Amino acid sequence: MKRLTLIALGLTVLVPAIVRAQEERVPLARVGATVIDRATFLKRYENAVWIGKERSGVSIVPKHAFLLALIAEELLAHEGERRGLDQERPVRPILEEIERMLVLDALYRTEVQEPIRLTEAEIDSVARLRLAPVTFAYLTIGDSARAWHLYRQMRQASDPIAAFDSLQQALGQAGQLRTARWGELYEPLETFLYAGATPGQVGPPVSVDSLYYLVQLLDRATPALITPDAWQQARYEAGRILQERRERARFTNFMRRFGAGKTAQVNDTLFYRLADAIRTRLTLRQVQQERRNRPRYPVALLESDREALRLELGDVLDNPLIEAPTFTRTLGYVLDRLAFRGFELRSERQSVPYRLRALLWEIIAEEFLLEEGYARGLDRRLDVQQDLAMWRKAYLARGMRKVLVDSLREAWRGQLWLVNLCRATLSTKEAATRLQQRWMQMPESCKADGVTVDTTGYRLAPTLGPVGAVAVTAAPGAVLGPFAESCLPEAAPCWRVYRLLDRRRPDDPEAAFQEAAREEVNAHIARLAEQQGVTIDMEALEATRVTPINMVLVRLLGFGHRLLAVPTVYPLIEWFDRMDKRRLYAPL
């Protein structure tokens, strides 16, 4: 009987888990050999920055748009991988940096964020303190010796409260009082104020951010009545703060232990050459800011500056800048690391060598940590590999989109004209030729008996194909054609004759280019979808429930890194309108 009971309990746990796993594997779309299942969709949808997520989680409209964007990303990523974009700049350094951050994060979670167990007694003891705020007076002093001298004076005063008040007035800091709860103060100050200090007592100087603080306890509140809700809230806050402090202490101990005995050298010649090159670029930035009547500081390196640095230092990019007993890092590698950290001077007192040296110290510390992470095989952990695959796909799609847009910018150079055309659609070339001759004899006319004639409206010339290429050099009124084209229904062949009604430059050429490039990218995605085969299960998509939130989520990684929780999916959905819907909704 006992055995049957255990089996029944096991089944009650296993069956729902198996059902959930099967539901997560339900395919929503197929892109070639790749399946976008419900689990993948939800992971991306509920964490992505996406317009429309604030709508009901039941509505299919935002879910459908997001799935179309995911399909577009999949298609572009396949194309980017085929072209080897993940081995080229700028995608390769980005992916390498993301991998480094994920490995460091895995190391941090292993060494520092390992679950911390707090006892009920520990939480209760500090929750009581949190419900008893302290009021204290304080002084800030810039010199250590003077701070200790004033501290000894305050200890010898017969009326410490009056003496401290007089000292505040003498130093021009009269009335500096604060009331704070446990957990809101720098820990050495908090230890003094809560660990047995009596009203009027002055604590020893505490160094905080190059200043020295003298504090005097004035009062510690004692709550008369604590409601159950207030007590539970205090316990929650106390537990969270204790956990953060334990993690911080564990991190400090880990870094102290880990850094013991590790050394690295920096090549001085390369260091100062890099510093001089950076100084030159920043000086140019300052001149540009002054011309625009902007302050000289802060001043930062831009992406174009970083590429200029690589060109200027091209002869030494492969030379070692950092040398440690177990690894060597070249100048080119360090330049890539600096690109992700950014280089900025915030005031005249900051010098380029000083700022560069500080950044190199951070990079060297990370390189030792990375060496440890890779030695432990953290880059091969399943969660790290899954995250990296997701970011890799997103950046491959982004890189492929950039390649397409850049190629269009080059091909369309000098052709960014808005043209307005009327066009006649005919079924044979002979009829189109006769209409062309008739229009040439009838200036300004767009009439044709028994022939379909419409107007394109102002369109960017390169988006109109062969007729657009001719229209950018033709004069208004010119007859263009006939051109063989594909016409609906079912892309039947037809012939078209055009008359150029007007031609003008767009008010905002860049905006016009981006809008036209978007159309071309969507057309390219539609062609890829036709080639690889795309199918969507609308019933499974409609049955998928999502959390209707719309927010920018940042993933906080170990060792102080931040990363968008999920790479942004480009809202490329217009490709859907160019597809044969009967093929899209074929059975999966």
PDB file of N, CA, C and O in Angstrom, residues 79-80 83 85 88-91 396-410 521:
ATOM      1  N   GLU A  79      21.361  34.107 -43.046  1.00  0.00           N
ATOM      2  CA  GLU A  79      22.104  34.739 -44.138  1.00  0.00           C
ATOM      3  C   GLU A  79      23.438  35.291 -43.644  1.00  0.00           C
ATOM      4  O   GLU A  79      24.466  35.153 -44.305  1.00  0.00           O
ATOM      5  N   GLY A  80      23.428  35.914 -42.464  1.00  0.00           N
ATOM      6  CA  GLY A  80      24.671  36.448 -41.907  1.00  0.00           C
ATOM      7  C   GLY A  80      25.676  35.358 -41.595  1.00  0.00           C
ATOM      8  O   GLY A  80      26.883  35.518 -41.830  1.00  0.00           O
ATOM      9  N   ARG A  83      27.311  34.131 -44.724  1.00  0.00           N
ATOM     10  CA  ARG A  83      28.317  35.068 -45.227  1.00  0.00           C
ATOM     11  C   ARG A  83      29.520  35.205 -44.289  1.00  0.00           C
ATOM     12  O   ARG A  83      30.469  35.908 -44.601  1.00  0.00           O
ATOM     13  N   LEU A  85      29.557  36.617 -41.201  1.00  0.00           N
ATOM     14  CA  LEU A  85      29.626  37.910 -40.497  1.00  0.00           C
ATOM     15  C   LEU A  85      30.129  37.763 -39.068  1.00  0.00           C
ATOM     16  O   LEU A  85      30.683  38.711 -38.504  1.00  0.00           O
ATOM     17  N   GLU A  88      33.754  38.596 -38.730  1.00  0.00           N
ATOM     18  CA  GLU A  88      34.205  39.896 -39.223  1.00  0.00           C
ATOM     19  C   GLU A  88      33.850  40.994 -38.229  1.00  0.00           C
ATOM     20  O   GLU A  88      33.018  40.811 -37.345  1.00  0.00           O
ATOM     21  N   ARG A  89      34.488  42.136 -38.390  1.00  0.00           N
ATOM     22  CA  ARG A  89      34.136  43.319 -37.619  1.00  0.00           C
ATOM     23  C   ARG A  89      32.884  43.925 -38.237  1.00  0.00           C
ATOM     24  O   ARG A  89      32.699  43.855 -39.456  1.00  0.00           O
ATOM     25  N   PRO A  90      31.997  44.521 -37.433  1.00  0.00           N
ATOM     26  CA  PRO A  90      32.094  44.709 -35.982  1.00  0.00           C
ATOM     27  C   PRO A  90      31.423  43.606 -35.167  1.00  0.00           C
ATOM     28  O   PRO A  90      31.397  43.678 -33.953  1.00  0.00           O
ATOM     29  N   VAL A  91      30.850  42.576 -35.844  1.00  0.00           N
ATOM     30  CA  VAL A  91      30.073  41.574 -35.114  1.00  0.00           C
ATOM     31  C   VAL A  91      30.971  40.712 -34.236  1.00  0.00           C
ATOM     32  O   VAL A  91      30.645  40.436 -33.072  1.00  0.00           O
ATOM     33  N   LEU A 396      23.910  38.749 -35.315  1.00  0.00           N
ATOM     34  CA  LEU A 396      24.085  38.354 -36.714  1.00  0.00           C
ATOM     35  C   LEU A 396      22.995  38.992 -37.575  1.00  0.00           C
ATOM     36  O   LEU A 396      23.270  39.490 -38.675  1.00  0.00           O
ATOM     37  N   ALA A 397      21.748  38.977 -37.075  1.00  0.00           N
ATOM     38  CA  ALA A 397      20.654  39.611 -37.817  1.00  0.00           C
ATOM     39  C   ALA A 397      20.878  41.101 -37.940  1.00  0.00           C
ATOM     40  O   ALA A 397      20.678  41.695 -39.013  1.00  0.00           O
ATOM     41  N   ARG A 398      21.322  41.724 -36.848  1.00  0.00           N
ATOM     42  CA  ARG A 398      21.601  43.166 -36.888  1.00  0.00           C
ATOM     43  C   ARG A 398      22.728  43.467 -37.870  1.00  0.00           C
ATOM     44  O   ARG A 398      22.649  44.425 -38.649  1.00  0.00           O
ATOM     45  N   GLY A 399      23.777  42.643 -37.853  1.00  0.00           N
ATOM     46  CA  GLY A 399      24.894  42.847 -38.768  1.00  0.00           C
ATOM     47  C   GLY A 399      24.483  42.660 -40.213  1.00  0.00           C
ATOM     48  O   GLY A 399      24.916  43.417 -41.097  1.00  0.00           O
ATOM     49  N   MET A 400      23.640  41.646 -40.483  1.00  0.00           N
ATOM     50  CA  MET A 400      23.180  41.409 -41.846  1.00  0.00           C
ATOM     51  C   MET A 400      22.321  42.564 -42.339  1.00  0.00           C
ATOM     52  O   MET A 400      22.414  42.982 -43.495  1.00  0.00           O
ATOM     53  N   ARG A 401      21.485  43.089 -41.471  1.00  0.00           N
ATOM     54  CA  ARG A 401      20.667  44.246 -41.857  1.00  0.00           C
ATOM     55  C   ARG A 401      21.558  45.434 -42.202  1.00  0.00           C
ATOM     56  O   ARG A 401      21.311  46.156 -43.178  1.00  0.00           O
ATOM     57  N   LYS A 402      22.613  45.645 -41.417  1.00  0.00           N
ATOM     58  CA  LYS A 402      23.531  46.753 -41.691  1.00  0.00           C
ATOM     59  C   LYS A 402      24.247  46.561 -43.031  1.00  0.00           C
ATOM     60  O   LYS A 402      24.440  47.514 -43.790  1.00  0.00           O
ATOM     61  N   VAL A 403      24.631  45.316 -43.331  1.00  0.00           N
ATOM     62  CA  VAL A 403      25.278  45.032 -44.621  1.00  0.00           C
ATOM     63  C   VAL A 403      24.339  45.394 -45.761  1.00  0.00           C
ATOM     64  O   VAL A 403      24.743  46.026 -46.751  1.00  0.00           O
ATOM     65  N   LEU A 404      23.064  45.005 -45.641  1.00  0.00           N
ATOM     66  CA  LEU A 404      22.097  45.306 -46.696  1.00  0.00           C
ATOM     67  C   LEU A 404      21.896  46.807 -46.861  1.00  0.00           C
ATOM     68  O   LEU A 404      21.873  47.326 -47.980  1.00  0.00           O
ATOM     69  N   VAL A 405      21.755  47.511 -45.743  1.00  0.00           N
ATOM     70  CA  VAL A 405      21.520  48.957 -45.806  1.00  0.00           C
ATOM     71  C   VAL A 405      22.747  49.674 -46.373  1.00  0.00           C
ATOM     72  O   VAL A 405      22.624  50.589 -47.197  1.00  0.00           O
ATOM     73  N   ASP A 406      23.938  49.262 -45.954  1.00  0.00           N
ATOM     74  CA  ASP A 406      25.157  49.887 -46.480  1.00  0.00           C
ATOM     75  C   ASP A 406      25.308  49.653 -47.979  1.00  0.00           C
ATOM     76  O   ASP A 406      25.744  50.548 -48.717  1.00  0.00           O
ATOM     77  N   SER A 407      24.972  48.461 -48.448  1.00  0.00           N
ATOM     78  CA  SER A 407      25.070  48.180 -49.889  1.00  0.00           C
ATOM     79  C   SER A 407      24.063  49.021 -50.670  1.00  0.00           C
ATOM     80  O   SER A 407      24.362  49.503 -51.769  1.00  0.00           O
ATOM     81  N   LEU A 408      22.864  49.226 -50.099  1.00  0.00           N
ATOM     82  CA  LEU A 408      21.874  50.084 -50.754  1.00  0.00           C
ATOM     83  C   LEU A 408      22.350  51.529 -50.797  1.00  0.00           C
ATOM     84  O   LEU A 408      22.174  52.225 -51.810  1.00  0.00           O
ATOM     85  N   ARG A 409      22.965  51.984 -49.708  1.00  0.00           N
ATOM     86  CA  ARG A 409      23.460  53.371 -49.675  1.00  0.00           C
ATOM     87  C   ARG A 409      24.491  53.599 -50.782  1.00  0.00           C
ATOM     88  O   ARG A 409      24.506  54.647 -51.429  1.00  0.00           O
ATOM     89  N   GLU A 410      25.343  52.604 -50.989  1.00  0.00           N
ATOM     90  CA  GLU A 410      26.351  52.716 -52.035  1.00  0.00           C
ATOM     91  C   GLU A 410      25.722  52.654 -53.421  1.00  0.00           C
ATOM     92  O   GLU A 410      26.069  53.427 -54.312  1.00  0.00           O
ATOM     93  N   VAL A 521      14.796  45.963 -47.417  1.00  0.00           N
ATOM     94  CA  VAL A 521      15.196  44.893 -46.486  1.00  0.00           C
ATOM     95  C   VAL A 521      14.044  43.924 -46.286  1.00  0.00           C
ATOM     96  O   VAL A 521      14.228  42.700 -46.268  1.00  0.00           O
TER      97      VAL A 521
END
